């Protein structure tokens, strides 16, 4: 959906319970407890942030891009989107979105898909899937647990005839999304290192992740 | 260093490179692709047929499929949707990957001449025949909850549970179920990304033939698509035929796009 609700920050940086700086091209993972809010901030703008969620006490339940798209009847992620698991449960709800365009159809870059898409010469470049594999193995998972992800701030318009291409992101420095967790989730992020397409303006930049406790 | 910014020259060179790929991808492949396969479906040479199965409405099926064999999936009389998943028989951690499939081919529209990729940059299937081009990569299948909402009180089967059954009987788990391809599901998006059912794109008797490009295990579920407007839960049987289908030397699916050519080069390296 292109509609989005522009909100102002309702929380102070001081009262965040976690504040993470994630360097350009790096992975990150952490637990977001039920009721907590996670803010993912595109600090420099035009940075794709590849993100997966797993139920914290059962990694077999995880983010499902198809269930999420089906549940909301459309292809794009935005304010109000329910992040739905492969079991049909709502994992998180996006409560704020200052950007208005996020993708969940195009997946993460990988050495393998880069080589097919851009030529075998691009195989040996750092890619999101490698970030994901490294990060999920820290939690006892493997490649088979890596499913189609959300690409926050990535702009992938799909035309009625099916045409689909990654174009320049529209996020500005400081743009952010916020999601409130409906269950305890493991959040796994790859701060996309892709330099073969414009998902991050060919210039990966750092991001920031903040977590706040719920309001009692 | 936490952050090494690219130089303007690097950014410019990478952008130029992308735009060249994008232009080729968006312009070349659609022109090279053939028209949909003719209806009615021609008979398959009886000597090539290995197995034929009718999947009742609401049910699931799985089969081994060796490289050089194909599956014809024929929706018969009705507007059935068939959900498809697949794993590399030699290593089930390699599986159907739709996000890569649509991304590297620059389109969510699959039809005759397109290929379907695994997560390892290899081609799993070539779509060698396809009468409709009305398939859905985005929305996934029905679930117990989506059926209950659409058909309150009705006894139904759903694709999610069917695929858990397929995986479970193969010694796999729900962790192994990839995003699914819905065959015969005329879903299109509008300019805002909203999903719509374009029923006229799909006809009775539509069929698709998928040739295996590696040895695989294939799972199918025959349940109504979540967007199917039929208010009554009444999925029809579909007929699947496994048959020998060696690729032609000048096979279109292998040559139509630069992306497919590279995918098949990856297959060749695996098979060498």
Tab-separated table of C-alpha atoms in Angstrom:
chain	number	residue	atom	x	y	z
A	1	UNK	CA	0.000	0.000	0.000
A	2	UNK	CA	1.340	3.423	-0.714
A	3	UNK	CA	-0.679	5.045	2.066
A	4	UNK	CA	1.224	5.503	5.244
A	5	UNK	CA	0.738	7.194	8.547
A	6	UNK	CA	3.473	9.642	9.332
A	7	UNK	CA	4.065	9.733	13.018
A	8	UNK	CA	6.373	11.667	15.269
A	9	UNK	CA	8.624	9.891	17.725
A	10	UNK	CA	6.732	9.175	20.914
A	11	UNK	CA	9.675	7.856	22.854
A	12	UNK	CA	12.907	9.421	23.960
A	13	UNK	CA	16.277	7.962	23.083
A	14	UNK	CA	17.156	8.060	26.761
A	15	UNK	CA	14.452	5.628	27.817
A	16	UNK	CA	15.264	3.001	25.193
A	17	UNK	CA	16.280	-0.271	26.858
A	18	UNK	CA	18.543	-1.205	23.932
A	19	UNK	CA	20.376	0.976	21.455
A	20	UNK	CA	22.424	-0.724	18.752
A	21	UNK	CA	24.660	0.752	16.106
A	22	UNK	CA	24.871	-1.672	13.176
A	23	UNK	CA	27.748	-0.934	10.829
A	24	UNK	CA	27.322	-0.860	7.083
A	25	UNK	CA	27.102	-4.413	5.662
A	26	UNK	CA	26.952	-6.114	9.086
A	27	UNK	CA	24.423	-8.527	10.617
A	28	UNK	CA	22.707	-8.227	13.997
A	29	UNK	CA	20.245	-10.257	16.025
A	30	UNK	CA	18.403	-9.764	19.272
A	31	UNK	CA	15.271	-10.679	21.182
A	32	UNK	CA	12.252	-8.390	21.187
A	33	UNK	CA	9.874	-9.296	24.005
A	34	UNK	CA	6.106	-9.225	23.722
A	35	UNK	CA	4.941	-5.664	24.233
A	36	UNK	CA	8.289	-4.122	23.402
A	37	UNK	CA	8.706	-1.815	20.433
A	38	UNK	CA	11.621	-2.107	18.035
A	39	UNK	CA	12.620	0.877	15.937
A	40	UNK	CA	14.761	0.283	12.886
A	41	UNK	CA	16.291	3.520	11.722
A	42	UNK	CA	17.787	4.152	8.297
A	43	UNK	CA	20.349	6.552	9.710
A	44	UNK	CA	21.820	7.789	6.428
A	45	UNK	CA	18.890	7.120	4.077
A	46	UNK	CA	18.504	4.797	1.064
A	47	UNK	CA	19.740	1.737	2.974
A	48	UNK	CA	17.916	-1.566	2.552
A	49	UNK	CA	17.576	-3.409	5.875
A	50	UNK	CA	16.887	-7.118	5.393
A	51	UNK	CA	15.011	-8.485	8.374
A	52	UNK	CA	13.690	-11.844	9.602
A	53	UNK	CA	11.696	-12.744	12.705
A	54	UNK	CA	11.522	-16.090	14.530
A	55	UNK	CA	9.320	-17.012	17.481
A	56	UNK	CA	11.768	-16.888	20.376
A	57	UNK	CA	10.724	-20.197	21.968
A	58	UNK	CA	10.121	-22.100	18.711
A	59	UNK	CA	12.245	-21.153	15.732
A	60	UNK	CA	10.117	-23.436	13.534
A	61	UNK	CA	7.584	-20.621	13.597
A	62	UNK	CA	8.967	-17.696	11.643
A	63	UNK	CA	8.174	-14.762	9.418
A	64	UNK	CA	6.218	-15.654	6.296
A	65	UNK	CA	6.219	-13.115	3.506
A	66	UNK	CA	3.370	-14.851	1.702
A	67	UNK	CA	1.142	-15.047	4.775
A	68	UNK	CA	1.928	-11.422	5.572
A	69	UNK	CA	1.057	-10.253	2.054
A	70	UNK	CA	-2.069	-12.403	1.940
A	71	UNK	CA	-3.281	-11.205	5.324
A	72	UNK	CA	-3.191	-7.584	4.255
A	73	UNK	CA	-4.222	-8.138	0.641
A	74	UNK	CA	-1.266	-6.323	-0.868
A	75	UNK	CA	2.398	-6.595	-1.722
A	76	UNK	CA	3.972	-3.728	0.222
A	77	UNK	CA	4.700	-3.341	3.908
A	78	UNK	CA	3.653	-0.197	5.745
A	79	UNK	CA	2.123	1.255	8.891
A	80	UNK	CA	-0.583	-1.066	10.155
A	81	UNK	CA	0.887	-4.153	8.501
A	82	UNK	CA	0.615	-7.261	10.620
A	83	UNK	CA	3.799	-9.305	10.447
A	84	UNK	CA	2.423	-12.843	10.136
A	85	UNK	CA	4.179	-16.148	10.807
A	86	UNK	CA	4.053	-19.417	8.877
A	87	UNK	CA	1.559	-20.560	11.525
A	88	UNK	CA	-0.719	-17.642	10.754
A	89	UNK	CA	0.004	-15.833	14.002
A	90	UNK	CA	0.688	-12.120	14.246
A	91	UNK	CA	4.295	-11.713	15.349
A	92	UNK	CA	4.513	-7.923	15.326
A	93	UNK	CA	2.505	-4.958	14.083
A	94	UNK	CA	4.094	-2.037	12.310
A	95	UNK	CA	2.996	0.970	14.324
A	96	UNK	CA	5.033	3.734	12.688
A	97	UNK	CA	6.572	4.291	9.283
A	98	UNK	CA	8.146	7.551	8.231
A	99	UNK	CA	9.149	6.228	4.785
A	100	UNK	CA	6.116	4.571	3.198
A	101	UNK	CA	7.667	1.914	0.999
A	102	UNK	CA	9.088	-1.438	2.081
A	103	UNK	CA	9.435	-4.693	0.170
A	104	UNK	CA	8.860	-8.327	1.014
A	105	UNK	CA	8.740	-9.837	-2.499
A	106	UNK	CA	12.361	-9.647	-3.591
A	107	UNK	CA	14.173	-11.494	-0.813
A	108	UNK	CA	17.761	-11.071	0.243
A	109	UNK	CA	20.793	-10.781	-1.966
A	110	UNK	CA	23.042	-13.827	-1.996
A	111	UNK	CA	26.291	-14.798	-3.674
A	112	UNK	CA	24.248	-17.303	-5.647
A	113	UNK	CA	21.498	-14.987	-6.861
A	114	UNK	CA	23.945	-12.166	-7.545
A	115	UNK	CA	25.930	-14.458	-9.830
A	116	UNK	CA	22.789	-15.395	-11.759
A	117	UNK	CA	21.475	-11.863	-11.922
A	118	UNK	CA	24.597	-9.823	-12.515
A	119	UNK	CA	27.186	-12.277	-13.832
A	120	UNK	CA	29.438	-14.907	-12.328
A	121	UNK	CA	32.004	-12.199	-11.607
A	122	UNK	CA	29.785	-10.885	-8.790
A	123	UNK	CA	29.736	-14.181	-6.894
A	124	UNK	CA	32.448	-13.286	-4.401
A	125	UNK	CA	30.828	-10.234	-2.870
A	126	UNK	CA	29.506	-10.004	0.660
A	127	UNK	CA	25.748	-10.583	0.608
A	128	UNK	CA	22.754	-10.594	2.947
A	129	UNK	CA	22.299	-14.338	2.845
A	130	UNK	CA	25.817	-14.811	4.167
A	131	UNK	CA	24.989	-12.373	6.957
A	132	UNK	CA	21.830	-14.329	7.709
A	133	UNK	CA	23.608	-17.702	7.694
A	134	UNK	CA	26.295	-16.423	10.056
A	135	UNK	CA	23.754	-14.864	12.368
A	136	UNK	CA	21.192	-17.699	12.524
A	137	UNK	CA	23.888	-20.316	13.160
A	138	UNK	CA	24.594	-18.463	16.410
A	139	UNK	CA	21.074	-19.492	17.410
A	140	UNK	CA	21.364	-23.135	16.331
A	141	UNK	CA	19.734	-22.664	12.956
A	142	UNK	CA	21.033	-23.172	9.415
A	143	UNK	CA	20.411	-22.246	5.794
A	144	UNK	CA	17.135	-24.172	5.782
A	145	UNK	CA	15.767	-21.680	8.291
A	146	UNK	CA	16.353	-18.682	6.045
A	147	UNK	CA	13.072	-17.725	4.438
A	148	UNK	CA	11.957	-14.773	2.314
A	149	UNK	CA	12.497	-11.662	4.423
A	150	UNK	CA	11.311	-8.096	4.754
A	151	UNK	CA	13.424	-5.452	3.079
A	152	UNK	CA	12.749	-2.328	5.082
A	153	UNK	CA	13.278	0.846	3.023
A	154	UNK	CA	13.791	-1.127	-0.204
A	155	UNK	CA	11.753	0.076	-3.151
A	156	UNK	CA	10.527	-2.721	-5.426
A	157	UNK	CA	7.466	-1.654	-7.371
A	158	UNK	CA	5.492	-4.437	-9.029
A	159	UNK	CA	3.473	-3.514	-12.106
A	160	UNK	CA	0.098	-5.020	-13.013
A	161	UNK	CA	1.828	-6.989	-15.782
A	162	UNK	CA	4.206	-8.482	-13.220
A	163	UNK	CA	7.258	-6.406	-14.107
A	164	UNK	CA	9.399	-6.012	-11.034
A	165	UNK	CA	12.634	-4.150	-10.560
A	166	UNK	CA	14.588	-2.701	-7.678
A	167	UNK	CA	14.730	1.083	-7.953
A	168	UNK	CA	16.220	3.838	-5.844
A	169	UNK	CA	15.033	3.830	-2.260
A	170	UNK	CA	12.953	6.786	-1.133
A	171	UNK	CA	14.061	6.823	2.498
A	172	UNK	CA	15.781	9.930	3.867
A	173	UNK	CA	18.388	10.033	6.638
A	174	UNK	CA	16.676	9.269	9.929
A	175	UNK	CA	13.639	7.543	8.433
A	176	UNK	CA	12.433	4.735	10.651
A	177	UNK	CA	9.881	2.026	11.190
A	178	UNK	CA	8.535	0.861	14.524
A	179	UNK	CA	7.023	-2.518	15.275
A	180	UNK	CA	5.416	-3.660	18.490
A	181	UNK	CA	5.921	-7.337	19.261
A	182	UNK	CA	2.861	-9.520	19.812
A	183	UNK	CA	5.026	-12.448	20.935
A	184	UNK	CA	8.657	-12.847	22.002
A	185	UNK	CA	10.631	-12.821	18.761
A	186	UNK	CA	14.202	-13.187	17.634
A	187	UNK	CA	14.938	-10.410	15.176
A	188	UNK	CA	17.711	-11.083	12.668
A	189	UNK	CA	18.967	-8.236	10.511
A	190	UNK	CA	21.347	-8.031	7.592
A	191	UNK	CA	22.270	-4.432	6.930
A	192	UNK	CA	22.454	-4.990	3.202
A	193	UNK	CA	25.918	-4.912	1.593
A	194	UNK	CA	24.578	-5.151	-1.976
A	195	UNK	CA	26.375	-2.904	-4.474
A	196	UNK	CA	24.999	-4.437	-7.663
A	197	UNK	CA	21.594	-2.776	-7.468
A	198	UNK	CA	20.281	0.533	-6.122
A	199	UNK	CA	18.640	-0.896	-2.979
A	200	UNK	CA	21.053	1.212	-0.944
A	201	UNK	CA	22.216	3.694	-3.526
A	202	UNK	CA	25.249	1.456	-4.197
A	203	UNK	CA	26.714	2.799	-0.958
A	204	UNK	CA	25.823	0.759	2.157
A	205	UNK	CA	25.535	2.836	5.321
A	206	UNK	CA	25.132	2.151	9.065
A	207	UNK	CA	21.770	1.803	10.754
A	208	UNK	CA	20.470	2.042	14.302
A	209	UNK	CA	18.153	-0.293	16.189
A	210	UNK	CA	16.385	0.802	19.362
A	211	UNK	CA	14.094	-1.200	21.644
A	212	UNK	CA	11.658	0.207	24.190
A	213	UNK	CA	9.653	-1.573	26.834
A	214	UNK	CA	5.910	-1.491	26.474
A	215	UNK	CA	3.884	1.085	28.310
A	216	UNK	CA	2.295	-0.543	31.344
B	1	UNK	CA	36.497	1.077	9.899
B	2	UNK	CA	32.801	1.070	10.640
B	3	UNK	CA	31.858	2.570	7.340
B	4	UNK	CA	33.863	3.007	4.191
B	5	UNK	CA	31.799	5.066	1.835
B	6	UNK	CA	32.051	4.308	-1.848
B	7	UNK	CA	33.594	6.942	-4.040
B	8	UNK	CA	31.355	8.771	-6.499
B	9	UNK	CA	33.216	6.992	-9.300
B	10	UNK	CA	32.478	3.557	-7.814
B	11	UNK	CA	28.823	4.422	-7.278
B	12	UNK	CA	28.522	5.748	-10.791
B	13	UNK	CA	30.162	2.665	-12.306
B	14	UNK	CA	27.933	0.311	-10.300
B	15	UNK	CA	24.831	2.259	-11.201
B	16	UNK	CA	25.696	2.196	-14.881
B	17	UNK	CA	26.255	-1.526	-14.682
B	18	UNK	CA	22.909	-2.087	-12.968
B	19	UNK	CA	21.045	0.021	-15.475
B	20	UNK	CA	22.485	-2.004	-18.339
B	21	UNK	CA	21.376	-5.251	-16.666
B	22	UNK	CA	17.969	-3.771	-15.890
B	23	UNK	CA	17.447	-2.651	-19.487
B	24	UNK	CA	18.349	-6.057	-20.874
B	25	UNK	CA	16.289	-7.860	-18.265
B	26	UNK	CA	13.157	-5.792	-18.715
B	27	UNK	CA	13.270	-5.426	-22.482
B	28	UNK	CA	14.857	-8.509	-23.912
B	29	UNK	CA	13.281	-11.450	-22.173
B	30	UNK	CA	9.602	-10.575	-22.643
B	31	UNK	CA	10.133	-10.128	-26.381
B	32	UNK	CA	11.906	-13.453	-26.653
B	33	UNK	CA	9.236	-15.389	-24.797
B	34	UNK	CA	6.677	-17.379	-26.768
B	35	UNK	CA	2.913	-17.186	-26.739
B	36	UNK	CA	1.016	-19.349	-24.259
B	37	UNK	CA	0.704	-23.031	-25.119
B	38	UNK	CA	-2.333	-23.960	-27.217
B	39	UNK	CA	-5.551	-25.404	-25.861
B	40	UNK	CA	-6.632	-28.127	-25.686
B	41	UNK	CA	-3.487	-29.788	-24.404
B	42	UNK	CA	-1.994	-32.219	-26.931
B	43	UNK	CA	-1.714	-35.850	-25.900
B	44	UNK	CA	1.576	-36.929	-24.361
B	45	UNK	CA	3.346	-39.762	-26.170
B	46	UNK	CA	2.214	-42.845	-24.269
B	47	UNK	CA	5.715	-44.326	-24.359
B	48	UNK	CA	7.068	-41.322	-22.459
B	49	UNK	CA	4.572	-41.519	-19.599
B	50	UNK	CA	5.990	-42.846	-16.331
B	51	UNK	CA	3.056	-42.276	-14.021
B	52	UNK	CA	-0.268	-40.540	-13.954
B	53	UNK	CA	-2.193	-39.539	-10.864
B	54	UNK	CA	-5.430	-37.748	-10.151
B	55	UNK	CA	-5.218	-35.576	-7.058
B	56	UNK	CA	-8.707	-35.185	-5.589
B	57	UNK	CA	-9.892	-31.719	-4.702
B	58	UNK	CA	-8.422	-30.652	-1.371
B	59	UNK	CA	-5.629	-33.238	-1.351
B	60	UNK	CA	-1.888	-33.376	-1.678
B	61	UNK	CA	0.652	-35.509	-3.496
B	62	UNK	CA	4.384	-35.792	-3.763
B	63	UNK	CA	6.667	-37.466	-6.229
B	64	UNK	CA	10.285	-37.921	-7.104
B	65	UNK	CA	11.159	-36.224	-10.344
B	66	UNK	CA	14.431	-36.930	-12.070
B	67	UNK	CA	16.338	-34.533	-14.249
B	68	UNK	CA	14.968	-34.764	-17.779
B	69	UNK	CA	11.516	-35.762	-16.603
B	70	UNK	CA	8.593	-33.386	-16.522
B	71	UNK	CA	5.289	-32.991	-14.767
B	72	UNK	CA	2.233	-31.962	-16.699
B	73	UNK	CA	-0.310	-30.487	-14.331
B	74	UNK	CA	-3.739	-30.299	-15.894
B	75	UNK	CA	-6.462	-28.546	-14.007
B	76	UNK	CA	-9.114	-30.484	-15.873
B	77	UNK	CA	-12.651	-29.131	-15.826
B	78	UNK	CA	-12.454	-26.730	-12.992
B	79	UNK	CA	-10.676	-23.695	-11.726
B	80	UNK	CA	-8.337	-25.507	-9.407
B	81	UNK	CA	-5.180	-23.934	-8.063
B	82	UNK	CA	-2.195	-26.199	-7.505
B	83	UNK	CA	0.423	-25.182	-4.956
B	84	UNK	CA	3.915	-26.442	-5.709
B	85	UNK	CA	7.058	-26.853	-3.608
B	86	UNK	CA	10.265	-28.712	-4.436
B	87	UNK	CA	13.505	-29.849	-2.859
B	88	UNK	CA	16.773	-31.072	-4.362
B	89	UNK	CA	16.584	-34.848	-3.842
B	90	UNK	CA	20.295	-35.048	-2.989
B	91	UNK	CA	20.217	-32.184	-0.467
B	92	UNK	CA	16.826	-31.020	0.725
B	93	UNK	CA	18.319	-27.841	2.147
B	94	UNK	CA	18.284	-26.665	-1.464
B	95	UNK	CA	14.734	-25.769	-2.343
B	96	UNK	CA	12.377	-23.711	-4.464
B	97	UNK	CA	13.143	-20.026	-4.043
B	98	UNK	CA	10.482	-17.750	-5.449
B	99	UNK	CA	11.962	-14.457	-4.335
B	100	UNK	CA	15.108	-15.217	-6.312
B	101	UNK	CA	12.997	-16.569	-9.180
B	102	UNK	CA	11.070	-13.324	-9.610
B	103	UNK	CA	13.965	-11.033	-8.802
B	104	UNK	CA	16.500	-12.464	-11.216
B	105	UNK	CA	13.952	-12.677	-14.040
B	106	UNK	CA	12.693	-9.132	-13.387
B	107	UNK	CA	9.069	-10.224	-13.181
B	108	UNK	CA	6.543	-11.875	-10.904
B	109	UNK	CA	4.794	-13.235	-14.005
B	110	UNK	CA	5.793	-16.791	-14.782
B	111	UNK	CA	4.883	-18.390	-18.081
B	112	UNK	CA	6.183	-20.557	-20.884
B	113	UNK	CA	9.915	-20.076	-21.307
B	114	UNK	CA	10.620	-18.950	-17.730
B	115	UNK	CA	12.594	-20.969	-15.235
B	116	UNK	CA	12.242	-21.523	-11.504
B	117	UNK	CA	15.317	-21.176	-9.344
B	118	UNK	CA	16.515	-22.792	-6.151
B	119	UNK	CA	18.130	-20.811	-3.357
B	120	UNK	CA	21.530	-21.921	-4.671
B	121	UNK	CA	21.333	-20.095	-7.984
B	122	UNK	CA	20.443	-23.216	-9.933
B	123	UNK	CA	17.473	-23.968	-12.131
B	124	UNK	CA	14.999	-26.445	-10.661
B	125	UNK	CA	12.302	-26.281	-13.338
B	126	UNK	CA	11.851	-25.020	-16.856
B	127	UNK	CA	8.289	-24.062	-17.687
B	128	UNK	CA	8.251	-25.808	-21.051
B	129	UNK	CA	4.520	-25.510	-21.668
B	130	UNK	CA	1.994	-23.215	-20.071
B	131	UNK	CA	-1.388	-22.321	-21.476
B	132	UNK	CA	-2.377	-19.571	-19.050
B	133	UNK	CA	0.523	-17.588	-17.607
B	134	UNK	CA	-1.851	-17.037	-14.699
B	135	UNK	CA	0.180	-18.062	-11.701
B	136	UNK	CA	0.874	-16.512	-8.318
B	137	UNK	CA	4.240	-16.201	-6.633
B	138	UNK	CA	3.183	-13.790	-3.922
B	139	UNK	CA	0.179	-14.792	-1.883
B	140	UNK	CA	0.831	-18.301	-0.684
B	141	UNK	CA	-1.834	-20.909	-0.051
B	142	UNK	CA	-4.871	-21.364	2.101
B	143	UNK	CA	-4.619	-22.147	5.806
B	144	UNK	CA	-7.085	-23.567	8.300
B	145	UNK	CA	-7.751	-20.003	9.431
B	146	UNK	CA	-8.204	-18.550	5.943
B	147	UNK	CA	-10.584	-21.371	5.027
B	148	UNK	CA	-12.545	-20.945	8.247
B	149	UNK	CA	-12.952	-17.250	7.542
B	150	UNK	CA	-14.022	-17.830	3.942
B	151	UNK	CA	-16.133	-20.944	4.423
B	152	UNK	CA	-17.505	-20.764	7.965
B	153	UNK	CA	-18.801	-24.093	9.179
B	154	UNK	CA	-17.618	-26.004	6.110
B	155	UNK	CA	-15.338	-29.000	6.377
B	156	UNK	CA	-12.313	-28.098	4.327
B	157	UNK	CA	-8.729	-29.027	3.669
B	158	UNK	CA	-6.033	-26.404	3.224
B	159	UNK	CA	-2.676	-26.013	1.533
B	160	UNK	CA	-0.665	-25.206	4.648
B	161	UNK	CA	-1.676	-28.417	6.398
B	162	UNK	CA	-1.286	-30.388	3.165
B	163	UNK	CA	2.310	-29.227	2.800
B	164	UNK	CA	3.078	-29.973	6.443
B	165	UNK	CA	1.818	-33.496	5.666
B	166	UNK	CA	3.961	-33.719	2.535
B	167	UNK	CA	7.048	-32.539	4.416
B	168	UNK	CA	6.359	-34.761	7.408
B	169	UNK	CA	5.965	-37.883	5.315
B	170	UNK	CA	9.261	-37.138	3.590
B	171	UNK	CA	11.086	-36.845	6.901
B	172	UNK	CA	11.154	-33.083	6.617
B	173	UNK	CA	9.509	-30.543	8.910
B	174	UNK	CA	7.635	-27.274	8.649
B	175	UNK	CA	11.081	-25.602	8.738
B	176	UNK	CA	11.611	-27.048	5.273
B	177	UNK	CA	8.491	-25.725	3.595
B	178	UNK	CA	9.483	-22.904	1.249
B	179	UNK	CA	7.270	-20.152	-0.056
B	180	UNK	CA	4.947	-21.766	-2.585
B	181	UNK	CA	4.163	-21.284	-6.249
B	182	UNK	CA	0.438	-21.271	-7.019
B	183	UNK	CA	-0.236	-22.639	-10.493
B	184	UNK	CA	-3.527	-21.576	-12.102
B	185	UNK	CA	-4.016	-18.605	-9.783
B	186	UNK	CA	-4.696	-15.458	-11.818
B	187	UNK	CA	-3.503	-12.938	-9.228
B	188	UNK	CA	-2.365	-9.537	-10.423
B	189	UNK	CA	-1.339	-6.441	-8.461
B	190	UNK	CA	-2.649	-2.918	-8.968
B	191	UNK	CA	-0.536	0.217	-8.846
B	192	UNK	CA	-0.783	0.294	-5.063
B	193	UNK	CA	0.301	-3.338	-4.723
B	194	UNK	CA	-3.217	-4.594	-3.963
B	195	UNK	CA	-4.034	-8.136	-5.061
B	196	UNK	CA	-6.838	-8.899	-7.494
B	197	UNK	CA	-8.222	-12.118	-8.961
B	198	UNK	CA	-8.386	-11.908	-12.767
B	199	UNK	CA	-10.483	-14.993	-13.340
B	200	UNK	CA	-10.642	-14.533	-17.090
B	201	UNK	CA	-6.911	-15.222	-17.362
B	202	UNK	CA	-7.491	-18.827	-16.402
B	203	UNK	CA	-9.567	-21.349	-18.323
B	204	UNK	CA	-10.814	-24.855	-17.847
B	205	UNK	CA	-8.334	-27.252	-19.345
B	206	UNK	CA	-5.334	-25.060	-18.622
B	207	UNK	CA	-2.115	-26.962	-18.175
B	208	UNK	CA	1.488	-26.362	-17.315
B	209	UNK	CA	4.519	-28.564	-17.893
B	210	UNK	CA	7.512	-28.240	-15.634
B	211	UNK	CA	10.674	-30.034	-16.652
B	212	UNK	CA	13.003	-30.998	-13.832
B	213	UNK	CA	16.528	-29.682	-14.284
B	214	UNK	CA	17.867	-31.575	-11.266
B	215	UNK	CA	16.702	-34.654	-9.360
B	216	UNK	CA	13.994	-33.440	-7.026
B	217	UNK	CA	11.220	-34.228	-4.638
B	218	UNK	CA	8.106	-32.300	-5.554
B	219	UNK	CA	5.092	-31.601	-3.359
B	220	UNK	CA	1.687	-30.471	-4.613
B	221	UNK	CA	-1.484	-29.317	-2.891
B	222	UNK	CA	-4.805	-29.006	-4.704
B	223	UNK	CA	-6.894	-26.509	-2.718
B	224	UNK	CA	-8.740	-23.344	-3.697
B	225	UNK	CA	-6.578	-20.234	-3.717
B	226	UNK	CA	-7.331	-17.779	-0.896
B	227	UNK	CA	-8.531	-15.191	-3.435
B	228	UNK	CA	-10.675	-17.628	-5.431
B	229	UNK	CA	-14.054	-15.889	-5.481
B	230	UNK	CA	-16.087	-19.126	-5.429
B	231	UNK	CA	-18.052	-18.927	-2.173
B	232	UNK	CA	-18.494	-22.686	-2.073
B	233	UNK	CA	-15.577	-24.902	-1.081
B	234	UNK	CA	-15.578	-27.362	-3.969
B	235	UNK	CA	-12.051	-27.972	-5.287
B	236	UNK	CA	-11.921	-30.106	-8.436
B	237	UNK	CA	-9.529	-32.954	-9.148
B	238	UNK	CA	-6.368	-32.252	-11.118
B	239	UNK	CA	-4.419	-34.697	-13.248
B	240	UNK	CA	-0.657	-34.862	-12.984
B	241	UNK	CA	1.446	-36.807	-15.446
B	242	UNK	CA	5.116	-37.602	-14.941
B	243	UNK	CA	6.837	-38.200	-18.260
B	244	UNK	CA	10.212	-38.252	-19.947
B	245	UNK	CA	10.992	-34.916	-21.601
B	246	UNK	CA	14.580	-34.543	-22.688
B	247	UNK	CA	15.454	-30.937	-23.520
B	248	UNK	CA	15.962	-29.908	-27.116
B	249	UNK	CA	19.393	-28.652	-28.119
B	250	UNK	CA	18.034	-25.169	-28.761
B	251	UNK	CA	15.679	-25.290	-25.800
B	252	UNK	CA	14.126	-21.903	-25.283
B	253	UNK	CA	14.085	-21.909	-21.497
B	254	UNK	CA	17.845	-22.452	-21.551
B	255	UNK	CA	18.611	-19.617	-23.911
B	256	UNK	CA	15.923	-16.934	-23.626
B	257	UNK	CA	17.615	-14.849	-20.955
B	258	UNK	CA	21.121	-14.201	-19.713
B	259	UNK	CA	19.918	-15.065	-16.215
B	260	UNK	CA	18.672	-18.507	-17.250
B	261	UNK	CA	21.907	-19.176	-19.147
B	262	UNK	CA	23.919	-18.442	-15.995
B	263	UNK	CA	21.557	-20.546	-13.884
B	264	UNK	CA	22.083	-23.517	-16.193
B	265	UNK	CA	25.832	-22.954	-16.042
B	266	UNK	CA	25.496	-23.376	-12.286
B	267	UNK	CA	23.517	-26.586	-12.844
B	268	UNK	CA	26.215	-27.875	-15.165
B	269	UNK	CA	28.868	-27.222	-12.532
B	270	UNK	CA	26.838	-29.216	-9.987
B	271	UNK	CA	26.322	-32.117	-12.387
B	272	UNK	CA	29.893	-32.244	-13.671
